[in-house]
Amino acid sequence: MHRADQHPSRRALLDVTGVLVAAGLTAGCTSDSAGPGRAAPAAADTPTRIPATGRHQAGITLPQPAQGNLLAVVADLDEAVAPGPLLAELGRAISTLTAGTDPRLLGLPPGDLTVTVGVGPRLVRAAGASLPGSADLPRFSRERITPQARGGDLLIQICASDALLVPIVAAALLDQTGDRVRERWRQSGHRGTNVPIGEGRTAPRNLLGFIDGIVGPHTSAEQQRDLWLAGPPAVAGGTLAVLRRMELDLPRFAALSVAEQEAVFGRRRASGAPLSGGTVSSGPELGAKTPDGRYLVPVDAHVRRAHSAVVGTGLMLRRSYSIDEPAPGLLFISFQNDLRTFTATLTRMDTSDALLPFTTTTASGTFLILPGFDRRRPLGSQLFG
């Protein structure tokens, strides 16, 4: 399996050209980098810098809301390459890039740039067969995934409000790894306009027009319970990520009436409120019925089939990024401290979820997002030290 871009700098130039064109077409759009209780900054404002170091890697819960632009790069390590030194080197490069001291930024300010690194099950199993992150994802229905787009050893997630930064940083990091890494696939994506969902939080709309990511572990207590790994020590402070790239059948969904679209999701399209009533921040009342005995939230509605209480799992921090190539769709990313949170949810959705017939998954993988790092504790040193 060989990387399609054997010359990362050339690939980066092509990506930057595409981003320049896109930036020209979307001039005047605002970013979604406003924090809770603050209005979104004007286009000329410089987003607040996000430190790369700490107990957790940036790019998961910080910044809040998430930046508008993402590039996920999935790659394999050559079997002769030791992961520890490579990850430590990547961590040092991430620190200089996010600090704005790396000349490979080409003079651009880093703004709210974040880079998040994860390792795949093969590398985790080499460090410990029973460690969180050692299990591969099972196969699910409605998948059309080539071998190259399934799994992988390394995830590099790059996010920024400035779309120009993303391919430039990717080129710098791939150049840093050299021929020790072979790229499998990459996907860029963008988040829609943010909508207030209560308690100072916002969430974007997806390509289907609905507010996305309303439910999740938002409080510190919820995140300690459902998001962050508490142990073993080698992974404490990390989390588990699932990536799924999906094509969406937009014409068929758009042909539905608004009421039919809302029945698919179990929420109002305009407000995000559950069909059982309340506001966007209200939990759906799954037992609520009409006077003639019909459930207000249909039995196959997405909000019912994926509800954590129904599935019997914890919450997952979900992010969706709209994509326009290789086909219109979304890049779904979830973070959770137990892979079963995702697998049990999708298994239940597989049996009867009204949303799934509009999706086809074309790339998939799971990764242990490494604990945070600093000068004393290099990236990956707890696992591969």
mmCIF file of C-alpha atoms in Angstrom:
data_model
loop_
_atom_site.group_PDB
_atom_site.id
_atom_site.type_symbol
_atom_site.label_atom_id
_atom_site.label_comp_id
_atom_site.label_asym_id
_atom_site.label_seq_id
_atom_site.Cartn_x
_atom_site.Cartn_y
_atom_site.Cartn_z
ATOM 1 C CA MET A 1 0.000 0.000 0.000
ATOM 2 C CA HIS A 2 1.677 3.185 -1.166
ATOM 3 C CA ARG A 3 0.886 6.774 -0.457
ATOM 4 C CA ALA A 4 -0.610 8.573 -3.416
ATOM 5 C CA ASP A 5 1.417 11.716 -2.679
ATOM 6 C CA GLN A 6 5.012 10.567 -2.570
ATOM 7 C CA HIS A 7 5.979 14.256 -2.667
ATOM 8 C CA PRO A 8 4.023 15.840 0.201
ATOM 9 C CA SER A 9 5.078 19.367 -0.695
ATOM 10 C CA ARG A 10 3.544 19.034 -4.185
ATOM 11 C CA ARG A 11 0.310 17.637 -2.699
ATOM 12 C CA ALA A 12 0.262 20.492 -0.233
ATOM 13 C CA LEU A 13 0.610 23.076 -3.003
ATOM 14 C CA LEU A 14 -2.390 21.560 -4.786
ATOM 15 C CA ASP A 15 -4.387 21.551 -1.548
ATOM 16 C CA VAL A 16 -3.462 25.161 -0.794
ATOM 17 C CA THR A 17 -4.527 26.198 -4.301
ATOM 18 C CA GLY A 18 -7.901 24.541 -3.776
ATOM 19 C CA VAL A 19 -8.331 26.235 -0.425
ATOM 20 C CA LEU A 20 -7.472 29.623 -1.944
ATOM 21 C CA VAL A 21 -10.182 29.123 -4.561
ATOM 22 C CA ALA A 22 -12.667 28.019 -1.894
ATOM 23 C CA ALA A 23 -11.766 31.007 0.265
ATOM 24 C CA GLY A 24 -12.485 33.311 -2.648
ATOM 25 C CA LEU A 25 -15.873 31.702 -3.214
ATOM 26 C CA THR A 26 -16.884 31.861 0.438
ATOM 27 C CA ALA A 27 -15.580 35.292 1.389
ATOM 28 C CA GLY A 28 -17.710 36.942 4.016
ATOM 29 C CA CYS A 29 -18.661 33.722 5.845
ATOM 30 C CA THR A 30 -18.101 33.828 9.599
ATOM 31 C CA SER A 31 -16.285 31.156 11.588
ATOM 32 C CA ASP A 32 -17.773 29.175 14.468
ATOM 33 C CA SER A 33 -15.030 29.970 16.949
ATOM 34 C CA ALA A 34 -17.060 32.020 19.404
ATOM 35 C CA GLY A 35 -16.897 30.743 22.970
ATOM 36 C CA PRO A 36 -19.864 30.279 25.280
ATOM 37 C CA GLY A 37 -21.653 33.526 25.987
ATOM 38 C CA ARG A 38 -19.718 35.457 23.346
ATOM 39 C CA ALA A 39 -20.712 36.555 19.891
ATOM 40 C CA ALA A 40 -18.801 35.102 16.970
ATOM 41 C CA PRO A 41 -15.730 37.259 16.226
ATOM 42 C CA ALA A 42 -15.591 39.423 13.158
ATOM 43 C CA ALA A 43 -13.705 37.968 10.196
ATOM 44 C CA ALA A 44 -10.718 40.224 10.878
ATOM 45 C CA ASP A 45 -10.339 39.036 14.505
ATOM 46 C CA THR A 46 -7.523 36.649 15.325
ATOM 47 C CA PRO A 47 -8.795 33.544 17.174
ATOM 48 C CA THR A 48 -7.307 32.825 20.588
ATOM 49 C CA ARG A 49 -4.299 30.511 20.490
ATOM 50 C CA ILE A 50 -4.898 27.032 21.899
ATOM 51 C CA PRO A 51 -1.907 25.558 23.802
ATOM 52 C CA ALA A 52 -0.771 22.218 22.423
ATOM 53 C CA THR A 53 0.365 20.903 25.806
ATOM 54 C CA GLY A 54 -1.627 19.772 28.828
ATOM 55 C CA ARG A 55 -3.287 16.729 30.367
ATOM 56 C CA HIS A 56 -5.394 16.196 27.227
ATOM 57 C CA GLN A 57 -4.539 16.908 23.615
ATOM 58 C CA ALA A 58 -6.168 19.974 22.110
ATOM 59 C CA GLY A 59 -8.778 19.572 19.375
ATOM 60 C CA ILE A 60 -11.257 17.487 21.382
ATOM 61 C CA THR A 61 -12.913 19.724 23.969
ATOM 62 C CA LEU A 62 -10.803 22.797 23.162
ATOM 63 C CA PRO A 63 -11.573 25.133 21.558
ATOM 64 C CA GLN A 64 -15.297 25.359 22.166
ATOM 65 C CA PRO A 65 -17.055 25.525 19.751
ATOM 66 C CA ALA A 66 -14.802 23.585 17.415
ATOM 67 C CA GLN A 67 -13.085 25.385 14.550
ATOM 68 C CA GLY A 68 -14.790 25.498 11.182
ATOM 69 C CA ASN A 69 -12.174 23.605 9.129
ATOM 70 C CA LEU A 70 -10.699 20.134 9.553
ATOM 71 C CA LEU A 71 -8.335 17.796 7.735
ATOM 72 C CA ALA A 72 -7.989 14.204 8.913
ATOM 73 C CA VAL A 73 -4.978 12.264 7.609
ATOM 74 C CA VAL A 74 -4.843 8.492 8.178
ATOM 75 C CA ALA A 75 -1.528 6.726 7.579
ATOM 76 C CA ASP A 76 0.484 3.581 8.286
ATOM 77 C CA LEU A 77 3.906 3.334 9.890
ATOM 78 C CA ASP A 78 6.565 1.252 8.232
ATOM 79 C CA GLU A 79 6.876 -1.949 10.265
ATOM 80 C CA ALA A 80 10.521 -1.191 11.044
ATOM 81 C CA VAL A 81 9.680 2.232 12.526
ATOM 82 C CA ALA A 82 9.563 2.583 16.314
ATOM 83 C CA PRO A 83 6.447 4.603 17.198
ATOM 84 C CA GLY A 84 7.907 6.321 20.275
ATOM 85 C CA PRO A 85 10.591 8.503 18.637
ATOM 86 C CA LEU A 86 8.311 9.356 15.696
ATOM 87 C CA LEU A 87 5.474 10.481 17.976
ATOM 88 C CA ALA A 88 7.813 12.520 20.158
ATOM 89 C CA GLU A 89 9.124 14.234 17.027
ATOM 90 C CA LEU A 90 5.582 14.952 15.879
ATOM 91 C CA GLY A 91 4.772 16.436 19.288
ATOM 92 C CA ARG A 92 7.712 18.824 19.075
ATOM 93 C CA ALA A 93 6.652 19.897 15.582
ATOM 94 C CA ILE A 94 3.069 20.426 16.751
ATOM 95 C CA SER A 95 4.336 22.656 19.571
ATOM 96 C CA THR A 96 6.276 24.919 17.204
ATOM 97 C CA LEU A 97 3.459 25.051 14.658
ATOM 98 C CA THR A 98 0.756 25.954 17.180
ATOM 99 C CA ALA A 99 3.075 28.481 18.844
ATOM 100 C CA GLY A 100 3.681 30.197 15.507
ATOM 101 C CA THR A 101 7.459 29.787 15.660
ATOM 102 C CA ASP A 102 7.759 27.276 12.821
ATOM 103 C CA PRO A 103 8.914 28.799 9.504
ATOM 104 C CA ARG A 104 6.851 26.186 7.646
ATOM 105 C CA LEU A 105 3.749 28.252 8.501
ATOM 106 C CA LEU A 106 4.906 30.612 5.750
ATOM 107 C CA GLY A 107 4.233 33.680 7.867
ATOM 108 C CA LEU A 108 0.613 32.834 8.742
ATOM 109 C CA PRO A 109 -0.425 33.320 12.385
ATOM 110 C CA PRO A 110 -1.465 29.993 13.975
ATOM 111 C CA GLY A 111 -4.654 31.404 15.492
ATOM 112 C CA ASP A 112 -6.675 28.578 17.049
ATOM 113 C CA LEU A 113 -4.795 25.818 15.201
ATOM 114 C CA THR A 114 -4.946 22.425 16.900
ATOM 115 C CA VAL A 115 -3.366 19.102 15.938
ATOM 116 C CA THR A 116 -4.615 15.901 17.557
ATOM 117 C CA VAL A 117 -2.748 12.600 17.162
ATOM 118 C CA GLY A 118 -4.037 9.064 17.601
ATOM 119 C CA VAL A 119 -2.651 5.580 17.019
ATOM 120 C CA GLY A 120 -4.495 2.612 15.547
ATOM 121 C CA PRO A 121 -5.198 -0.827 17.029
ATOM 122 C CA ARG A 122 -2.086 -2.499 15.544
ATOM 123 C CA LEU A 123 0.240 -0.130 17.379
ATOM 124 C CA VAL A 124 -1.829 -0.273 20.577
ATOM 125 C CA ARG A 125 -1.742 -4.088 20.580
ATOM 126 C CA ALA A 126 2.040 -3.978 20.226
ATOM 127 C CA ALA A 127 2.146 -1.948 23.440
ATOM 128 C CA GLY A 128 -0.410 -4.086 25.277
ATOM 129 C CA ALA A 129 -3.040 -6.476 23.932
ATOM 130 C CA SER A 130 -5.626 -5.539 26.583
ATOM 131 C CA LEU A 131 -5.207 -1.764 26.401
ATOM 132 C CA PRO A 132 -8.114 0.473 25.396
ATOM 133 C CA GLY A 133 -7.832 1.087 21.666
ATOM 134 C CA SER A 134 -6.491 -2.379 20.838
ATOM 135 C CA ALA A 135 -9.736 -3.556 19.203
ATOM 136 C CA ASP A 136 -10.581 -3.007 15.537
ATOM 137 C CA LEU A 137 -14.003 -1.793 14.489
ATOM 138 C CA PRO A 138 -16.393 -4.553 13.394
ATOM 139 C CA ARG A 139 -18.080 -4.454 9.992
ATOM 140 C CA PHE A 140 -21.494 -2.813 9.732
ATOM 141 C CA SER A 141 -24.183 -2.610 7.072
ATOM 142 C CA ARG A 142 -24.245 0.059 4.365
ATOM 143 C CA GLU A 143 -20.453 0.069 4.010
ATOM 144 C CA ARG A 144 -18.587 0.416 0.717
ATOM 145 C CA ILE A 145 -15.027 0.645 2.024
ATOM 146 C CA THR A 146 -11.873 -0.246 0.115
ATOM 147 C CA PRO A 147 -9.063 -1.924 2.091
ATOM 148 C CA GLN A 148 -7.016 1.287 1.935
ATOM 149 C CA ALA A 149 -9.851 3.284 3.551
ATOM 150 C CA ARG A 150 -10.320 0.913 6.506
ATOM 151 C CA GLY A 151 -8.219 1.094 9.679
ATOM 152 C CA GLY A 152 -4.748 2.609 9.874
ATOM 153 C CA ASP A 153 -1.843 3.128 12.288
ATOM 154 C CA LEU A 154 -1.831 6.903 12.665
ATOM 155 C CA LEU A 155 -4.434 9.663 12.760
ATOM 156 C CA ILE A 156 -3.464 13.314 12.429
ATOM 157 C CA GLN A 157 -6.454 15.620 12.923
ATOM 158 C CA ILE A 158 -5.775 19.257 12.021
ATOM 159 C CA CYS A 159 -8.367 21.940 12.835
ATOM 160 C CA ALA A 160 -8.312 25.721 12.401
ATOM 161 C CA SER A 161 -10.629 28.649 11.775
ATOM 162 C CA ASP A 162 -8.264 29.750 8.995
ATOM 163 C CA ALA A 163 -8.760 27.288 6.126
ATOM 164 C CA LEU A 164 -5.336 28.149 4.666
ATOM 165 C CA LEU A 165 -3.522 26.773 7.708
ATOM 166 C CA VAL A 166 -4.879 23.252 7.443
ATOM 167 C CA PRO A 167 -3.093 21.953 4.298
ATOM 168 C CA ILE A 168 0.067 23.913 5.159
ATOM 169 C CA VAL A 169 0.295 22.216 8.559
ATOM 170 C CA ALA A 170 -0.461 18.818 7.021
ATOM 171 C CA ALA A 171 2.387 19.268 4.540
ATOM 172 C CA ALA A 172 4.774 20.242 7.346
ATOM 173 C CA LEU A 173 3.886 17.229 9.494
ATOM 174 C CA LEU A 174 4.034 14.739 6.622
ATOM 175 C CA ASP A 175 7.374 16.189 5.608
ATOM 176 C CA GLN A 176 8.489 15.678 9.231
ATOM 177 C CA THR A 177 7.607 11.978 9.081
ATOM 178 C CA GLY A 178 9.259 11.446 5.688
ATOM 179 C CA ASP A 179 9.212 7.916 4.306
ATOM 180 C CA ARG A 180 8.518 6.422 7.744
ATOM 181 C CA VAL A 181 4.807 6.963 7.132
ATOM 182 C CA ARG A 182 2.619 5.937 4.179
ATOM 183 C CA GLU A 183 -0.608 7.857 3.787
ATOM 184 C CA ARG A 184 -3.795 5.797 3.447
ATOM 185 C CA TRP A 185 -6.507 8.429 2.990
ATOM 186 C CA ARG A 186 -7.322 11.984 3.930
ATOM 187 C CA GLN A 187 -10.504 13.963 4.232
ATOM 188 C CA SER A 188 -11.132 17.662 4.635
ATOM 189 C CA GLY A 189 -14.398 19.005 6.006
ATOM 190 C CA HIS A 190 -16.168 22.118 7.194
ATOM 191 C CA ARG A 191 -18.726 22.811 9.896
ATOM 192 C CA GLY A 192 -21.938 24.697 9.228
ATOM 193 C CA THR A 193 -23.245 27.809 10.917
ATOM 194 C CA ASN A 194 -23.557 27.498 14.682
ATOM 195 C CA VAL A 195 -26.965 27.583 16.360
ATOM 196 C CA PRO A 196 -27.443 28.302 20.106
ATOM 197 C CA ILE A 197 -28.557 25.179 21.982
ATOM 198 C CA GLY A 198 -28.670 26.584 25.531
ATOM 199 C CA GLU A 199 -26.299 27.032 28.470
ATOM 200 C CA GLY A 200 -23.902 29.061 26.333
ATOM 201 C CA ARG A 201 -23.336 26.180 23.900
ATOM 202 C CA THR A 202 -23.763 26.086 20.154
ATOM 203 C CA ALA A 203 -23.919 23.346 17.521
ATOM 204 C CA PRO A 204 -23.762 23.491 13.711
ATOM 205 C CA ARG A 205 -26.244 22.362 11.104
ATOM 206 C CA ASN A 206 -25.303 19.424 8.900
ATOM 207 C CA LEU A 207 -25.785 18.905 5.159
ATOM 208 C CA LEU A 208 -29.294 17.584 5.794
ATOM 209 C CA GLY A 209 -30.279 20.880 7.404
ATOM 210 C CA PHE A 210 -30.549 19.611 10.996
ATOM 211 C CA ILE A 211 -28.638 20.767 14.072
ATOM 212 C CA ASP A 212 -25.879 18.240 14.755
ATOM 213 C CA GLY A 213 -24.191 17.250 18.028
ATOM 214 C CA ILE A 214 -26.810 18.486 20.498
ATOM 215 C CA VAL A 215 -26.354 15.610 22.957
ATOM 216 C CA GLY A 216 -22.939 14.829 24.408
ATOM 217 C CA PRO A 217 -20.752 14.833 27.489
ATOM 218 C CA HIS A 218 -20.690 18.613 27.930
ATOM 219 C CA THR A 219 -20.026 19.022 31.664
ATOM 220 C CA SER A 220 -16.735 18.148 33.373
ATOM 221 C CA ALA A 221 -18.451 15.352 35.279
ATOM 222 C CA GLU A 222 -19.901 13.873 32.077
ATOM 223 C CA GLN A 223 -16.540 14.098 30.346
ATOM 224 C CA GLN A 224 -14.747 12.345 33.196
ATOM 225 C CA ARG A 225 -17.396 9.614 33.103
ATOM 226 C CA ASP A 226 -17.789 9.088 29.356
ATOM 227 C CA LEU A 227 -14.988 10.843 27.440
ATOM 228 C CA TRP A 228 -11.565 10.621 29.073
ATOM 229 C CA LEU A 229 -9.718 7.397 29.830
ATOM 230 C CA ALA A 230 -8.907 7.126 33.539
ATOM 231 C CA GLY A 231 -6.422 4.296 33.094
ATOM 232 C CA PRO A 232 -4.268 2.292 32.796
ATOM 233 C CA PRO A 233 -1.534 4.951 33.327
ATOM 234 C CA ALA A 234 -0.195 4.497 29.779
ATOM 235 C CA VAL A 235 -3.443 5.868 28.301
ATOM 236 C CA ALA A 236 -4.837 8.022 31.150
ATOM 237 C CA GLY A 237 -5.938 11.383 29.792
ATOM 238 C CA GLY A 238 -6.524 10.024 26.307
ATOM 239 C CA THR A 239 -9.736 8.942 24.621
ATOM 240 C CA LEU A 240 -10.942 6.716 21.782
ATOM 241 C CA ALA A 241 -11.927 8.182 18.418
ATOM 242 C CA VAL A 242 -14.043 6.708 15.632
ATOM 243 C CA LEU A 243 -13.950 8.194 12.119
ATOM 244 C CA ARG A 244 -16.586 7.354 9.517
ATOM 245 C CA ARG A 245 -16.778 9.047 6.129
ATOM 246 C CA MET A 246 -20.287 8.827 4.695
ATOM 247 C CA GLU A 247 -21.909 9.688 1.415
ATOM 248 C CA LEU A 248 -25.381 11.198 1.794
ATOM 249 C CA ASP A 249 -28.262 10.728 -0.624
ATOM 250 C CA LEU A 250 -29.148 14.426 -0.586
ATOM 251 C CA PRO A 251 -31.640 14.420 -3.497
ATOM 252 C CA ARG A 252 -33.726 11.617 -1.980
ATOM 253 C CA PHE A 253 -33.743 13.231 1.470
ATOM 254 C CA ALA A 254 -34.590 16.656 0.017
ATOM 255 C CA ALA A 255 -37.552 15.100 -1.810
ATOM 256 C CA LEU A 256 -39.197 14.286 1.542
ATOM 257 C CA SER A 257 -41.616 16.737 3.091
ATOM 258 C CA VAL A 258 -40.366 18.659 6.127
ATOM 259 C CA ALA A 259 -42.590 16.509 8.354
ATOM 260 C CA GLU A 260 -41.073 13.337 6.865
ATOM 261 C CA GLN A 261 -37.543 14.687 7.345
ATOM 262 C CA GLU A 262 -38.341 15.508 10.972
ATOM 263 C CA ALA A 263 -39.700 11.997 11.482
ATOM 264 C CA VAL A 264 -36.370 10.580 10.269
ATOM 265 C CA PHE A 265 -34.439 12.533 12.904
ATOM 266 C CA GLY A 266 -37.065 12.824 15.637
ATOM 267 C CA ARG A 267 -36.433 16.578 15.908
ATOM 268 C CA ARG A 268 -37.785 19.782 14.407
ATOM 269 C CA ARG A 269 -35.634 20.918 11.517
ATOM 270 C CA ALA A 270 -35.864 24.634 12.283
ATOM 271 C CA SER A 271 -35.397 24.600 16.068
ATOM 272 C CA GLY A 272 -33.812 21.227 16.843
ATOM 273 C CA ALA A 273 -36.453 20.555 19.515
ATOM 274 C CA PRO A 274 -37.534 16.913 19.975
ATOM 275 C CA LEU A 275 -40.850 15.950 18.385
ATOM 276 C CA SER A 276 -42.044 15.166 21.911
ATOM 277 C CA GLY A 277 -41.878 18.888 22.724
ATOM 278 C CA GLY A 278 -39.685 21.307 24.619
ATOM 279 C CA THR A 279 -36.637 23.187 23.362
ATOM 280 C CA VAL A 280 -33.503 22.126 21.528
ATOM 281 C CA SER A 281 -31.826 21.351 24.855
ATOM 282 C CA SER A 282 -34.745 19.206 26.077
ATOM 283 C CA GLY A 283 -34.256 15.474 26.168
ATOM 284 C CA PRO A 284 -36.759 13.559 24.032
ATOM 285 C CA GLU A 285 -39.660 11.989 25.939
ATOM 286 C CA LEU A 286 -39.536 8.625 24.233
ATOM 287 C CA GLY A 287 -42.720 7.382 25.901
ATOM 288 C CA ALA A 288 -44.865 10.367 24.876
ATOM 289 C CA LYS A 289 -47.782 9.476 22.592
ATOM 290 C CA THR A 290 -50.538 11.155 20.652
ATOM 291 C CA PRO A 291 -54.163 10.737 21.850
ATOM 292 C CA ASP A 292 -54.580 7.900 19.334
ATOM 293 C CA GLY A 293 -51.545 6.027 20.722
ATOM 294 C CA ARG A 294 -48.774 6.882 18.243
ATOM 295 C CA TYR A 295 -45.331 7.731 19.566
ATOM 296 C CA LEU A 296 -44.503 11.428 19.099
ATOM 297 C CA VAL A 297 -40.906 10.353 18.417
ATOM 298 C CA PRO A 298 -41.293 7.551 15.817
ATOM 299 C CA VAL A 299 -39.963 4.113 16.703
ATOM 300 C CA ASP A 300 -37.327 4.290 13.943
ATOM 301 C CA ALA A 301 -36.351 7.955 14.463
ATOM 302 C CA HIS A 302 -32.629 8.526 14.748
ATOM 303 C CA VAL A 303 -32.902 10.290 18.108
ATOM 304 C CA ARG A 304 -34.622 7.204 19.563
ATOM 305 C CA ARG A 305 -32.435 4.511 17.994
ATOM 306 C CA ALA A 306 -29.189 6.276 19.008
ATOM 307 C CA HIS A 307 -30.319 7.408 22.472
ATOM 308 C CA SER A 308 -27.722 6.393 25.068
ATOM 309 C CA ALA A 309 -30.336 5.338 27.639
ATOM 310 C CA VAL A 310 -32.007 3.062 25.089
ATOM 311 C CA VAL A 311 -28.697 1.598 23.883
ATOM 312 C CA GLY A 312 -27.403 1.231 27.442
ATOM 313 C CA THR A 313 -24.113 3.056 26.981
ATOM 314 C CA GLY A 314 -22.461 6.322 27.938
ATOM 315 C CA LEU A 315 -22.458 9.526 25.914
ATOM 316 C CA MET A 316 -20.163 10.171 22.974
ATOM 317 C CA LEU A 317 -18.761 13.546 21.971
ATOM 318 C CA ARG A 318 -19.859 13.733 18.329
ATOM 319 C CA ARG A 319 -18.551 15.980 15.585
ATOM 320 C CA SER A 320 -19.731 16.029 11.985
ATOM 321 C CA TYR A 321 -17.994 17.885 9.181
ATOM 322 C CA SER A 322 -19.672 18.437 5.838
ATOM 323 C CA ILE A 323 -17.687 17.254 2.801
ATOM 324 C CA ASP A 324 -18.138 17.750 -0.928
ATOM 325 C CA GLU A 325 -15.645 15.192 -2.230
ATOM 326 C CA PRO A 326 -15.258 12.403 -3.142
ATOM 327 C CA ALA A 327 -19.048 12.827 -2.852
ATOM 328 C CA PRO A 328 -21.380 15.069 -0.844
ATOM 329 C CA GLY A 329 -21.646 13.777 2.687
ATOM 330 C CA LEU A 330 -20.096 14.074 6.095
ATOM 331 C CA LEU A 331 -17.089 13.009 8.102
ATOM 332 C CA PHE A 332 -18.425 11.720 11.409
ATOM 333 C CA ILE A 333 -16.044 11.725 14.382
ATOM 334 C CA SER A 334 -16.928 10.532 17.848
ATOM 335 C CA PHE A 335 -14.831 10.530 21.021
ATOM 336 C CA GLN A 336 -15.628 8.162 23.924
ATOM 337 C CA ASN A 337 -13.706 6.226 26.583
ATOM 338 C CA ASP A 338 -15.323 2.894 25.683
ATOM 339 C CA LEU A 339 -15.474 1.688 22.074
ATOM 340 C CA ARG A 340 -18.706 -0.134 22.910
ATOM 341 C CA THR A 341 -20.402 3.256 23.232
ATOM 342 C CA PHE A 342 -20.037 3.577 19.464
ATOM 343 C CA THR A 343 -20.321 -0.063 18.373
ATOM 344 C CA ALA A 344 -23.451 -0.812 20.451
ATOM 345 C CA THR A 345 -25.091 2.384 19.198
ATOM 346 C CA LEU A 346 -24.426 1.627 15.538
ATOM 347 C CA THR A 347 -25.437 -2.013 15.974
ATOM 348 C CA ARG A 348 -28.792 -0.844 17.316
ATOM 349 C CA MET A 349 -29.121 1.696 14.499
ATOM 350 C CA ASP A 350 -28.326 -1.050 11.986
ATOM 351 C CA THR A 351 -31.508 -2.924 12.889
ATOM 352 C CA SER A 352 -33.910 -0.027 12.279
ATOM 353 C CA ASP A 353 -32.856 3.612 12.006
ATOM 354 C CA ALA A 354 -34.652 5.816 9.488
ATOM 355 C CA LEU A 355 -31.504 7.852 8.857
ATOM 356 C CA LEU A 356 -29.207 5.010 7.764
ATOM 357 C CA PRO A 357 -30.837 4.361 4.346
ATOM 358 C CA PHE A 358 -29.665 7.829 3.309
ATOM 359 C CA THR A 359 -26.001 7.027 4.139
ATOM 360 C CA THR A 360 -23.199 4.884 2.722
ATOM 361 C CA THR A 361 -19.943 4.644 4.668
ATOM 362 C CA THR A 362 -16.823 4.786 2.468
ATOM 363 C CA ALA A 363 -14.001 5.070 5.056
ATOM 364 C CA SER A 364 -13.713 3.990 8.668
ATOM 365 C CA GLY A 365 -11.229 3.636 11.504
ATOM 366 C CA THR A 366 -10.737 3.796 15.256
ATOM 367 C CA PHE A 367 -7.777 5.332 17.085
ATOM 368 C CA LEU A 368 -6.503 5.756 20.613
ATOM 369 C CA ILE A 369 -6.083 9.503 21.018
ATOM 370 C CA LEU A 370 -2.890 9.751 23.020
ATOM 371 C CA PRO A 371 -2.781 11.524 26.381
ATOM 372 C CA GLY A 372 -1.602 15.116 26.440
ATOM 373 C CA PHE A 373 2.074 15.966 26.383
ATOM 374 C CA ASP A 374 4.632 18.607 27.379
ATOM 375 C CA ARG A 375 8.403 19.071 27.372
ATOM 376 C CA ARG A 376 8.888 16.663 30.259
ATOM 377 C CA ARG A 377 6.470 14.090 28.862
ATOM 378 C CA PRO A 378 6.749 13.807 25.046
ATOM 379 C CA LEU A 379 3.779 12.800 22.900
ATOM 380 C CA GLY A 380 3.297 9.024 23.125
ATOM 381 C CA SER A 381 5.920 8.507 25.845
ATOM 382 C CA GLN A 382 3.471 6.955 28.328
ATOM 383 C CA LEU A 383 2.561 4.244 25.818
ATOM 384 C CA PHE A 384 5.786 3.783 23.860
ATOM 385 C CA GLY A 385 8.423 5.152 26.266
#
